[in-house]
PDB file of N, H, CA, C and O in Angstrom:
ATOM      1  N   MET A   1      11.195  27.990  11.022  1.00  0.00           N
ATOM      2  CA  MET A   1      10.339  27.836   9.873  1.00  0.00           C
ATOM      3  C   MET A   1       8.891  28.008  10.317  1.00  0.00           C
ATOM      4  O   MET A   1       8.506  27.518  11.378  1.00  0.00           O
ATOM      5  N   ALA A   2       8.099  28.690   9.525  1.00  0.00           N
ATOM      6  H   ALA A   2       8.412  29.089   8.662  1.00  0.00           H
ATOM      7  CA  ALA A   2       6.689  28.907   9.854  1.00  0.00           C
ATOM      8  C   ALA A   2       5.917  27.597   9.774  1.00  0.00           C
ATOM      9  O   ALA A   2       6.280  26.693   9.021  1.00  0.00           O
ATOM     10  N   ASP A   3       4.847  27.507  10.563  1.00  0.00           N
ATOM     11  H   ASP A   3       4.553  28.241  11.175  1.00  0.00           H
ATOM     12  CA  ASP A   3       4.036  26.294  10.583  1.00  0.00           C
ATOM     13  C   ASP A   3       3.409  25.975   9.236  1.00  0.00           C
ATOM     14  O   ASP A   3       3.174  24.806   8.927  1.00  0.00           O
ATOM     15  N   ASP A   4       3.132  27.002   8.421  1.00  0.00           N
ATOM     16  H   ASP A   4       3.323  27.951   8.671  1.00  0.00           H
ATOM     17  CA  ASP A   4       2.483  26.767   7.138  1.00  0.00           C
ATOM     18  C   ASP A   4       3.479  26.554   6.001  1.00  0.00           C
ATOM     19  O   ASP A   4       3.073  26.388   4.851  1.00  0.00           O
ATOM     20  N   ALA A   5       4.762  26.555   6.302  1.00  0.00           N
ATOM     21  H   ALA A   5       5.092  26.690   7.236  1.00  0.00           H
ATOM     22  CA  ALA A   5       5.772  26.335   5.268  1.00  0.00           C
ATOM     23  C   ALA A   5       5.733  24.885   4.801  1.00  0.00           C
ATOM     24  O   ALA A   5       5.596  23.965   5.608  1.00  0.00           O
ATOM     25  N   ALA A   6       5.851  24.696   3.514  1.00  0.00           N
ATOM     26  H   ALA A   6       5.962  25.443   2.859  1.00  0.00           H
ATOM     27  CA  ALA A   6       5.806  23.348   2.943  1.00  0.00           C
ATOM     28  C   ALA A   6       7.218  22.842   2.682  1.00  0.00           C
ATOM     29  O   ALA A   6       8.096  23.591   2.252  1.00  0.00           O
ATOM     30  N   THR A   7       7.415  21.575   2.947  1.00  0.00           N
ATOM     31  H   THR A   7       6.703  20.966   3.296  1.00  0.00           H
ATOM     32  CA  THR A   7       8.667  20.921   2.596  1.00  0.00           C
ATOM     33  C   THR A   7       8.411  20.133   1.323  1.00  0.00           C
ATOM     34  O   THR A   7       7.513  19.292   1.271  1.00  0.00           O
ATOM     35  N   GLN A   8       9.207  20.410   0.297  1.00  0.00           N
ATOM     36  H   GLN A   8       9.937  21.093   0.339  1.00  0.00           H
ATOM     37  CA  GLN A   8       9.071  19.703  -0.970  1.00  0.00           C
ATOM     38  C   GLN A   8      10.346  18.933  -1.243  1.00  0.00           C
ATOM     39  O   GLN A   8      11.450  19.463  -1.116  1.00  0.00           O
ATOM     40  N   VAL A   9      10.181  17.678  -1.619  1.00  0.00           N
ATOM     41  H   VAL A   9       9.284  17.247  -1.723  1.00  0.00           H
ATOM     42  CA  VAL A   9      11.314  16.825  -1.951  1.00  0.00           C
ATOM     43  C   VAL A   9      11.091  16.310  -3.363  1.00  0.00           C
ATOM     44  O   VAL A   9      10.069  15.684  -3.645  1.00  0.00           O
ATOM     45  N   ASP A  10      12.043  16.570  -4.250  1.00  0.00           N
ATOM     46  H   ASP A  10      12.873  17.078  -4.020  1.00  0.00           H
ATOM     47  CA  ASP A  10      11.971  16.090  -5.625  1.00  0.00           C
ATOM     48  C   ASP A  10      13.229  15.277  -5.871  1.00  0.00           C
ATOM     49  O   ASP A  10      14.337  15.812  -5.823  1.00  0.00           O
ATOM     50  N   PHE A  11      13.068  14.009  -6.131  1.00  0.00           N
ATOM     51  H   PHE A  11      12.168  13.574  -6.170  1.00  0.00           H
ATOM     52  CA  PHE A  11      14.201  13.100  -6.255  1.00  0.00           C
ATOM     53  C   PHE A  11      14.141  12.417  -7.604  1.00  0.00           C
ATOM     54  O   PHE A  11      13.113  11.843  -7.965  1.00  0.00           O
ATOM     55  N   GLN A  12      15.241  12.471  -8.361  1.00  0.00           N
ATOM     56  H   GLN A  12      16.076  12.937  -8.068  1.00  0.00           H
ATOM     57  CA  GLN A  12      15.320  11.751  -9.628  1.00  0.00           C
ATOM     58  C   GLN A  12      16.290  10.600  -9.470  1.00  0.00           C
ATOM     59  O   GLN A  12      17.442  10.778  -9.074  1.00  0.00           O
ATOM     60  N   MET A  13      15.801   9.425  -9.786  1.00  0.00           N
ATOM     61  H   MET A  13      14.866   9.280 -10.107  1.00  0.00           H
ATOM     62  CA  MET A  13      16.589   8.206  -9.657  1.00  0.00           C
ATOM     63  C   MET A  13      16.902   7.693 -11.066  1.00  0.00           C
ATOM     64  O   MET A  13      16.002   7.569 -11.896  1.00  0.00           O
ATOM     65  N   ILE A  14      18.160   7.399 -11.330  1.00  0.00           N
ATOM     66  H   ILE A  14      18.891   7.499 -10.655  1.00  0.00           H
ATOM     67  CA  ILE A  14      18.561   6.850 -12.620  1.00  0.00           C
ATOM     68  C   ILE A  14      18.662   5.335 -12.476  1.00  0.00           C
ATOM     69  O   ILE A  14      19.436   4.824 -11.666  1.00  0.00           O
ATOM     70  N   ALA A  15      17.869   4.627 -13.272  1.00  0.00           N
ATOM     71  H   ALA A  15      17.240   5.042 -13.930  1.00  0.00           H
ATOM     72  CA  ALA A  15      17.859   3.165 -13.225  1.00  0.00           C
ATOM     73  C   ALA A  15      18.659   2.619 -14.405  1.00  0.00           C
ATOM     74  O   ALA A  15      18.465   3.043 -15.545  1.00  0.00           O
ATOM     75  N   ARG A  16      19.540   1.699 -14.131  1.00  0.00           N
ATOM     76  H   ARG A  16      19.698   1.355 -13.205  1.00  0.00           H
ATOM     77  CA  ARG A  16      20.310   1.071 -15.204  1.00  0.00           C
ATOM     78  C   ARG A  16      19.356   0.339 -16.145  1.00  0.00           C
ATOM     79  O   ARG A  16      18.344  -0.211 -15.711  1.00  0.00           O
ATOM     80  N   GLY A  17      19.682   0.338 -17.415  1.00  0.00           N
ATOM     81  H   GLY A  17      20.504   0.785 -17.768  1.00  0.00           H
ATOM     82  CA  GLY A  17      18.811  -0.246 -18.429  1.00  0.00           C
ATOM     83  C   GLY A  17      18.485  -1.712 -18.225  1.00  0.00           C
ATOM     84  O   GLY A  17      17.410  -2.164 -18.621  1.00  0.00           O
ATOM     85  N   VAL A  18      19.388  -2.464 -17.618  1.00  0.00           N
ATOM     86  H   VAL A  18      20.262  -2.097 -17.297  1.00  0.00           H
ATOM     87  CA  VAL A  18      19.158  -3.897 -17.420  1.00  0.00           C
ATOM     88  C   VAL A  18      18.415  -4.186 -16.118  1.00  0.00           C
ATOM     89  O   VAL A  18      18.116  -5.342 -15.817  1.00  0.00           O
ATOM     90  N   MET A  19      18.120  -3.159 -15.357  1.00  0.00           N
ATOM     91  H   MET A  19      18.362  -2.220 -15.601  1.00  0.00           H
ATOM     92  CA  MET A  19      17.466  -3.329 -14.057  1.00  0.00           C
ATOM     93  C   MET A  19      15.977  -3.623 -14.247  1.00  0.00           C
ATOM     94  O   MET A  19      15.308  -2.927 -15.010  1.00  0.00           O
ATOM     95  N   PRO A  20      15.445  -4.650 -13.559  1.00  0.00           N
ATOM     96  CA  PRO A  20      14.006  -4.893 -13.628  1.00  0.00           C
ATOM     97  C   PRO A  20      13.238  -3.689 -13.073  1.00  0.00           C
ATOM     98  O   PRO A  20      13.712  -3.016 -12.158  1.00  0.00           O
ATOM     99  N   VAL A  21      12.066  -3.424 -13.624  1.00  0.00           N
ATOM    100  H   VAL A  21      11.681  -3.971 -14.368  1.00  0.00           H
ATOM    101  CA  VAL A  21      11.261  -2.266 -13.220  1.00  0.00           C
ATOM    102  C   VAL A  21      10.963  -2.286 -11.728  1.00  0.00           C
ATOM    103  O   VAL A  21      10.914  -1.234 -11.091  1.00  0.00           O
ATOM    104  N   ARG A  22      10.766  -3.451 -11.175  1.00  0.00           N
ATOM    105  H   ARG A  22      10.806  -4.306 -11.692  1.00  0.00           H
ATOM    106  CA  ARG A  22      10.404  -3.586  -9.761  1.00  0.00           C
ATOM    107  C   ARG A  22      11.452  -2.975  -8.826  1.00  0.00           C
ATOM    108  O   ARG A  22      11.105  -2.409  -7.789  1.00  0.00           O
ATOM    109  N   LYS A  23      12.720  -3.087  -9.187  1.00  0.00           N
ATOM    110  H   LYS A  23      13.002  -3.547 -10.029  1.00  0.00           H
ATOM    111  CA  LYS A  23      13.797  -2.633  -8.301  1.00  0.00           C
ATOM    112  C   LYS A  23      13.748  -1.120  -8.030  1.00  0.00           C
ATOM    113  O   LYS A  23      13.765  -0.726  -6.864  1.00  0.00           O
ATOM    114  N   PRO A  24      13.689  -0.260  -9.056  1.00  0.00           N
ATOM    115  CA  PRO A  24      13.605   1.171  -8.751  1.00  0.00           C
ATOM    116  C   PRO A  24      12.281   1.561  -8.092  1.00  0.00           C
ATOM    117  O   PRO A  24      12.233   2.519  -7.320  1.00  0.00           O
ATOM    118  N   VAL A  25      11.208   0.828  -8.391  1.00  0.00           N
ATOM    119  H   VAL A  25      11.247   0.050  -9.019  1.00  0.00           H
ATOM    120  CA  VAL A  25       9.925   1.117  -7.742  1.00  0.00           C
ATOM    121  C   VAL A  25      10.040   0.866  -6.241  1.00  0.00           C
ATOM    122  O   VAL A  25       9.612   1.696  -5.438  1.00  0.00           O
ATOM    123  N   LEU A  26      10.615  -0.267  -5.859  1.00  0.00           N
ATOM    124  H   LEU A  26      10.963  -0.941  -6.511  1.00  0.00           H
ATOM    125  CA  LEU A  26      10.789  -0.583  -4.435  1.00  0.00           C
ATOM    126  C   LEU A  26      11.745   0.402  -3.763  1.00  0.00           C
ATOM    127  O   LEU A  26      11.532   0.793  -2.615  1.00  0.00           O
ATOM    128  N   ALA A  27      12.797   0.802  -4.480  1.00  0.00           N
ATOM    129  H   ALA A  27      12.970   0.484  -5.412  1.00  0.00           H
ATOM    130  CA  ALA A  27      13.731   1.793  -3.930  1.00  0.00           C
ATOM    131  C   ALA A  27      13.012   3.123  -3.700  1.00  0.00           C
ATOM    132  O   ALA A  27      13.261   3.799  -2.702  1.00  0.00           O
ATOM    133  N   GLY A  28      12.129   3.496  -4.614  1.00  0.00           N
ATOM    134  H   GLY A  28      11.927   2.947  -5.425  1.00  0.00           H
ATOM    135  CA  GLY A  28      11.355   4.728  -4.456  1.00  0.00           C
ATOM    136  C   GLY A  28      10.431   4.676  -3.250  1.00  0.00           C
ATOM    137  O   GLY A  28      10.278   5.666  -2.535  1.00  0.00           O
ATOM    138  N   ILE A  29       9.820   3.528  -3.027  1.00  0.00           N
ATOM    139  H   ILE A  29       9.944   2.724  -3.608  1.00  0.00           H
ATOM    140  CA  ILE A  29       8.945   3.355  -1.859  1.00  0.00           C
ATOM    141  C   ILE A  29       9.750   3.492  -0.568  1.00  0.00           C
ATOM    142  O   ILE A  29       9.313   4.157   0.371  1.00  0.00           O
ATOM    143  N   ARG A  30      10.926   2.864  -0.523  1.00  0.00           N
ATOM    144  H   ARG A  30      11.281   2.324  -1.287  1.00  0.00           H
ATOM    145  CA  ARG A  30      11.779   2.972   0.671  1.00  0.00           C
ATOM    146  C   ARG A  30      12.227   4.418   0.888  1.00  0.00           C
ATOM    147  O   ARG A  30      12.261   4.901   2.020  1.00  0.00           O
ATOM    148  N   LEU A  31      12.568   5.095  -0.194  1.00  0.00           N
ATOM    149  H   LEU A  31      12.541   4.702  -1.113  1.00  0.00           H
ATOM    150  CA  LEU A  31      12.985   6.492  -0.100  1.00  0.00           C
ATOM    151  C   LEU A  31      11.848   7.364   0.425  1.00  0.00           C
ATOM    152  O   LEU A  31      12.063   8.221   1.282  1.00  0.00           O
ATOM    153  N   GLU A  32      10.644   7.146  -0.087  1.00  0.00           N
ATOM    154  H   GLU A  32      10.470   6.450  -0.783  1.00  0.00           H
ATOM    155  CA  GLU A  32       9.497   7.929   0.385  1.00  0.00           C
ATOM    156  C   GLU A  32       9.222   7.659   1.859  1.00  0.00           C
ATOM    157  O   GLU A  32       8.970   8.592   2.622  1.00  0.00           O
ATOM    158  N   ASP A  33       9.266   6.395   2.266  1.00  0.00           N
ATOM    159  H   ASP A  33       9.470   5.637   1.646  1.00  0.00           H
ATOM    160  CA  ASP A  33       9.041   6.053   3.678  1.00  0.00           C
ATOM    161  C   ASP A  33      10.074   6.724   4.584  1.00  0.00           C
ATOM    162  O   ASP A  33       9.728   7.260   5.637  1.00  0.00           O
ATOM    163  N   ALA A  34      11.343   6.691   4.171  1.00  0.00           N
ATOM    164  H   ALA A  34      11.624   6.256   3.316  1.00  0.00           H
ATOM    165  CA  ALA A  34      12.406   7.301   4.975  1.00  0.00           C
ATOM    166  C   ALA A  34      12.235   8.817   5.054  1.00  0.00           C
ATOM    167  O   ALA A  34      12.468   9.421   6.101  1.00  0.00           O
ATOM    168  N   THR A  35      11.829   9.424   3.945  1.00  0.00           N
ATOM    169  H   THR A  35      11.640   8.933   3.094  1.00  0.00           H
ATOM    170  CA  THR A  35      11.608  10.872   3.934  1.00  0.00           C
ATOM    171  C   THR A  35      10.435  11.244   4.828  1.00  0.00           C
ATOM    172  O   THR A  35      10.503  12.231   5.560  1.00  0.00           O
ATOM    173  N   ARG A  36       9.362  10.466   4.776  1.00  0.00           N
ATOM    174  H   ARG A  36       9.306   9.664   4.181  1.00  0.00           H
ATOM    175  CA  ARG A  36       8.179  10.734   5.617  1.00  0.00           C
ATOM    176  C   ARG A  36       8.505  10.572   7.105  1.00  0.00           C
ATOM    177  O   ARG A  36       7.895  11.234   7.945  1.00  0.00           O
ATOM    178  N   ALA A  37       9.455   9.704   7.434  1.00  0.00           N
ATOM    179  H   ALA A  37       9.951   9.167   6.751  1.00  0.00           H
ATOM    180  CA  ALA A  37       9.851   9.534   8.831  1.00  0.00           C
ATOM    181  C   ALA A  37      10.489  10.815   9.377  1.00  0.00           C
ATOM    182  O   ALA A  37      10.437  11.079  10.578  1.00  0.00           O
ATOM    183  N   ILE A  38      11.089  11.605   8.484  1.00  0.00           N
ATOM    184  H   ILE A  38      11.131  11.391   7.508  1.00  0.00           H
ATOM    185  CA  ILE A  38      11.735  12.855   8.886  1.00  0.00           C
ATOM    186  C   ILE A  38      10.797  14.047   8.725  1.00  0.00           C
ATOM    187  O   ILE A  38      10.734  14.921   9.589  1.00  0.00           O
ATOM    188  N   HIS A  39      10.067  14.073   7.605  1.00  0.00           N
ATOM    189  H   HIS A  39      10.118  13.363   6.903  1.00  0.00           H
ATOM    190  CA  HIS A  39       9.149  15.177   7.274  1.00  0.00           C
ATOM    191  C   HIS A  39       7.797  14.574   6.910  1.00  0.00           C
ATOM    192  O   HIS A  39       7.522  14.325   5.737  1.00  0.00           O
ATOM    193  N   ALA A  40       6.958  14.343   7.907  1.00  0.00           N
ATOM    194  H   ALA A  40       7.181  14.546   8.861  1.00  0.00           H
ATOM    195  CA  ALA A  40       5.684  13.643   7.697  1.00  0.00           C
ATOM    196  C   ALA A  40       4.761  14.336   6.703  1.00  0.00           C
ATOM    197  O   ALA A  40       4.018  13.666   5.986  1.00  0.00           O
ATOM    198  N   SER A  41       4.795  15.655   6.647  1.00  0.00           N
ATOM    199  H   SER A  41       5.398  16.200   7.229  1.00  0.00           H
ATOM    200  CA  SER A  41       3.861  16.367   5.769  1.00  0.00           C
ATOM    201  C   SER A  41       4.498  16.822   4.453  1.00  0.00           C
ATOM    202  O   SER A  41       3.914  17.629   3.729  1.00  0.00           O
ATOM    203  N   ALA A  42       5.673  16.316   4.146  1.00  0.00           N
ATOM    204  H   ALA A  42       6.147  15.661   4.734  1.00  0.00           H
ATOM    205  CA  ALA A  42       6.372  16.744   2.935  1.00  0.00           C
ATOM    206  C   ALA A  42       5.621  16.342   1.674  1.00  0.00           C
ATOM    207  O   ALA A  42       4.963  15.304   1.621  1.00  0.00           O
ATOM    208  N   GLU A  43       5.740  17.195   0.660  1.00  0.00           N
ATOM    209  H   GLU A  43       6.275  18.039   0.703  1.00  0.00           H
ATOM    210  CA  GLU A  43       5.270  16.846  -0.675  1.00  0.00           C
ATOM    211  C   GLU A  43       6.442  16.153  -1.357  1.00  0.00           C
ATOM    212  O   GLU A  43       7.510  16.745  -1.516  1.00  0.00           O
ATOM    213  N   ILE A  44       6.245  14.902  -1.761  1.00  0.00           N
ATOM    214  H   ILE A  44       5.378  14.421  -1.633  1.00  0.00           H
ATOM    215  CA  ILE A  44       7.350  14.106  -2.285  1.00  0.00           C
ATOM    216  C   ILE A  44       7.056  13.696  -3.720  1.00  0.00           C
ATOM    217  O   ILE A  44       5.985  13.171  -4.024  1.00  0.00           O
ATOM    218  N   ALA A  45       8.024  13.945  -4.600  1.00  0.00           N
ATOM    219  H   ALA A  45       8.894  14.373  -4.353  1.00  0.00           H
ATOM    220  CA  ALA A  45       7.941  13.493  -5.988  1.00  0.00           C
ATOM    221  C   ALA A  45       9.195  12.681  -6.275  1.00  0.00           C
ATOM    222  O   ALA A  45      10.313  13.168  -6.109  1.00  0.00           O
ATOM    223  N   ILE A  46       9.003  11.453  -6.703  1.00  0.00           N
ATOM    224  H   ILE A  46       8.094  11.057  -6.838  1.00  0.00           H
ATOM    225  CA  ILE A  46      10.130  10.582  -7.027  1.00  0.00           C
ATOM    226  C   ILE A  46       9.972  10.148  -8.476  1.00  0.00           C
ATOM    227  O   ILE A  46       8.925   9.637  -8.875  1.00  0.00           O
ATOM    228  N   HIS A  47      11.021  10.357  -9.254  1.00  0.00           N
ATOM    229  H   HIS A  47      11.871  10.772  -8.930  1.00  0.00           H
ATOM    230  CA  HIS A  47      10.998  10.011 -10.670  1.00  0.00           C
ATOM    231  C   HIS A  47      12.085   8.980 -10.938  1.00  0.00           C
ATOM    232  O   HIS A  47      13.252   9.214 -10.621  1.00  0.00           O
ATOM    233  N   ALA A  48      11.721   7.857 -11.511  1.00  0.00           N
ATOM    234  H   ALA A  48      10.774   7.667 -11.768  1.00  0.00           H
ATOM    235  CA  ALA A  48      12.705   6.851 -11.915  1.00  0.00           C
ATOM    236  C   ALA A  48      12.878   6.971 -13.422  1.00  0.00           C
ATOM    237  O   ALA A  48      11.930   6.768 -14.180  1.00  0.00           O
ATOM    238  N   GLU A  49      14.076   7.296 -13.848  1.00  0.00           N
ATOM    239  H   GLU A  49      14.846   7.461 -13.232  1.00  0.00           H
ATOM    240  CA  GLU A  49      14.374   7.477 -15.265  1.00  0.00           C
ATOM    241  C   GLU A  49      15.354   6.405 -15.715  1.00  0.00           C
ATOM    242  O   GLU A  49      16.253   6.035 -14.961  1.00  0.00           O
ATOM    243  N   PRO A  50      15.191   5.898 -16.944  1.00  0.00           N
ATOM    244  CA  PRO A  50      16.160   4.925 -17.451  1.00  0.00           C
ATOM    245  C   PRO A  50      17.492   5.603 -17.752  1.00  0.00           C
ATOM    246  O   PRO A  50      17.541   6.767 -18.151  1.00  0.00           O
ATOM    247  N   GLU A  51      18.549   4.860 -17.556  1.00  0.00           N
ATOM    248  H   GLU A  51      18.509   3.915 -17.232  1.00  0.00           H
ATOM    249  CA  GLU A  51      19.880   5.371 -17.863  1.00  0.00           C
ATOM    250  C   GLU A  51      19.975   5.618 -19.366  1.00  0.00           C
ATOM    251  O   GLU A  51      19.482   4.821 -20.164  1.00  0.00           O
ATOM    252  N   GLY A  52      20.592   6.692 -19.738  1.00  0.00           N
ATOM    253  H   GLY A  52      20.992   7.340 -19.090  1.00  0.00           H
ATOM    254  CA  GLY A  52      20.750   7.027 -21.150  1.00  0.00           C
ATOM    255  C   GLY A  52      21.645   8.236 -21.282  1.00  0.00           C
ATOM    256  O   GLY A  52      22.175   8.743 -20.294  1.00  0.00           O
ATOM    257  N   GLU A  53      21.809   8.693 -22.503  1.00  0.00           N
ATOM    258  H   GLU A  53      21.378   8.281 -23.306  1.00  0.00           H
ATOM    259  CA  GLU A  53      22.685   9.836 -22.743  1.00  0.00           C
ATOM    260  C   GLU A  53      22.255  11.061 -21.944  1.00  0.00           C
ATOM    261  O   GLU A  53      23.103  11.723 -21.345  1.00  0.00           O
ATOM    262  N   GLN A  54      20.977  11.378 -21.918  1.00  0.00           N
ATOM    263  H   GLN A  54      20.288  10.841 -22.404  1.00  0.00           H
ATOM    264  CA  GLN A  54      20.506  12.547 -21.177  1.00  0.00           C
ATOM    265  C   GLN A  54      20.738  12.355 -19.683  1.00  0.00           C
ATOM    266  O   GLN A  54      21.165  13.283 -18.996  1.00  0.00           O
ATOM    267  N   ALA A  55      20.457  11.153 -19.176  1.00  0.00           N
ATOM    268  H   ALA A  55      20.110  10.399 -19.734  1.00  0.00           H
ATOM    269  CA  ALA A  55      20.623  10.884 -17.751  1.00  0.00           C
ATOM    270  C   ALA A  55      22.083  10.992 -17.336  1.00  0.00           C
ATOM    271  O   ALA A  55      22.369  11.401 -16.210  1.00  0.00           O
ATOM    272  N   ARG A  56      22.994  10.642 -18.200  1.00  0.00           N
ATOM    273  H   ARG A  56      22.762  10.310 -19.114  1.00  0.00           H
ATOM    274  CA  ARG A  56      24.420  10.678 -17.849  1.00  0.00           C
ATOM    275  C   ARG A  56      24.931  12.098 -17.652  1.00  0.00           C
ATOM    276  O   ARG A  56      25.966  12.293 -17.015  1.00  0.00           O
ATOM    277  N   ARG A  57      24.231  13.088 -18.183  1.00  0.00           N
ATOM    278  H   ARG A  57      23.390  12.929 -18.700  1.00  0.00           H
ATOM    279  CA  ARG A  57      24.659  14.476 -18.019  1.00  0.00           C
ATOM    280  C   ARG A  57      24.262  15.041 -16.670  1.00  0.00           C
ATOM    281  O   ARG A  57      24.713  16.126 -16.301  1.00  0.00           O
ATOM    282  N   ILE A  58      23.435  14.337 -15.931  1.00  0.00           N
ATOM    283  H   ILE A  58      23.069  13.456 -16.231  1.00  0.00           H
ATOM    284  CA  ILE A  58      22.995  14.786 -14.617  1.00  0.00           C
ATOM    285  C   ILE A  58      23.984  14.264 -13.586  1.00  0.00           C
ATOM    286  O   ILE A  58      24.358  13.092 -13.622  1.00  0.00           O
ATOM    287  N   ARG A  59      24.411  15.123 -12.669  1.00  0.00           N
ATOM    288  H   ARG A  59      24.107  16.076 -12.640  1.00  0.00           H
ATOM    289  CA  ARG A  59      25.307  14.657 -11.607  1.00  0.00           C
ATOM    290  C   ARG A  59      24.496  13.855 -10.607  1.00  0.00           C
ATOM    291  O   ARG A  59      23.520  14.345 -10.041  1.00  0.00           O
ATOM    292  N   VAL A  60      24.910  12.629 -10.401  1.00  0.00           N
ATOM    293  H   VAL A  60      25.703  12.231 -10.861  1.00  0.00           H
ATOM    294  CA  VAL A  60      24.168  11.717  -9.540  1.00  0.00           C
ATOM    295  C   VAL A  60      25.109  11.158  -8.492  1.00  0.00           C
ATOM    296  O   VAL A  60      26.226  10.745  -8.805  1.00  0.00           O
ATOM    297  N   LYS A  61      24.661  11.146  -7.260  1.00  0.00           N
ATOM    298  H   LYS A  61      23.754  11.481  -7.006  1.00  0.00           H
ATOM    299  CA  LYS A  61      25.425  10.512  -6.190  1.00  0.00           C
ATOM    300  C   LYS A  61      24.861   9.117  -6.000  1.00  0.00           C
ATOM    301  O   LYS A  61      23.714   8.958  -5.581  1.00  0.00           O
ATOM    302  N   GLU A  62      25.664   8.101  -6.306  1.00  0.00           N
ATOM    303  H   GLU A  62      26.596   8.230  -6.646  1.00  0.00           H
ATOM    304  CA  GLU A  62      25.209   6.728  -6.136  1.00  0.00           C
ATOM    305  C   GLU A  62      25.378   6.322  -4.686  1.00  0.00           C
ATOM    306  O   GLU A  62      26.424   6.556  -4.080  1.00  0.00           O
ATOM    307  N   ILE A  63      24.332   5.707  -4.130  1.00  0.00           N
ATOM    308  H   ILE A  63      23.482   5.516  -4.622  1.00  0.00           H
ATOM    309  CA  ILE A  63      24.393   5.248  -2.746  1.00  0.00           C
ATOM    310  C   ILE A  63      24.113   3.767  -2.680  1.00  0.00           C
ATOM    311  O   ILE A  63      24.119   3.186  -1.595  1.00  0.00           O
TER     312      ILE A  63
END
């Protein structure tokens, strides 16, 4: 990979409706920290979306 190549990470997180807002925010921070440990200069976008009909149509791997 060229030195000027950018690494972009776009992650969508589906939060259950009963989940307090703080929980997905903290999970996003941990995810960003872990990603930066691997790719320090990556452009990272993390989106926390509430669970709903539209969100259920997205294939999600729960971890």
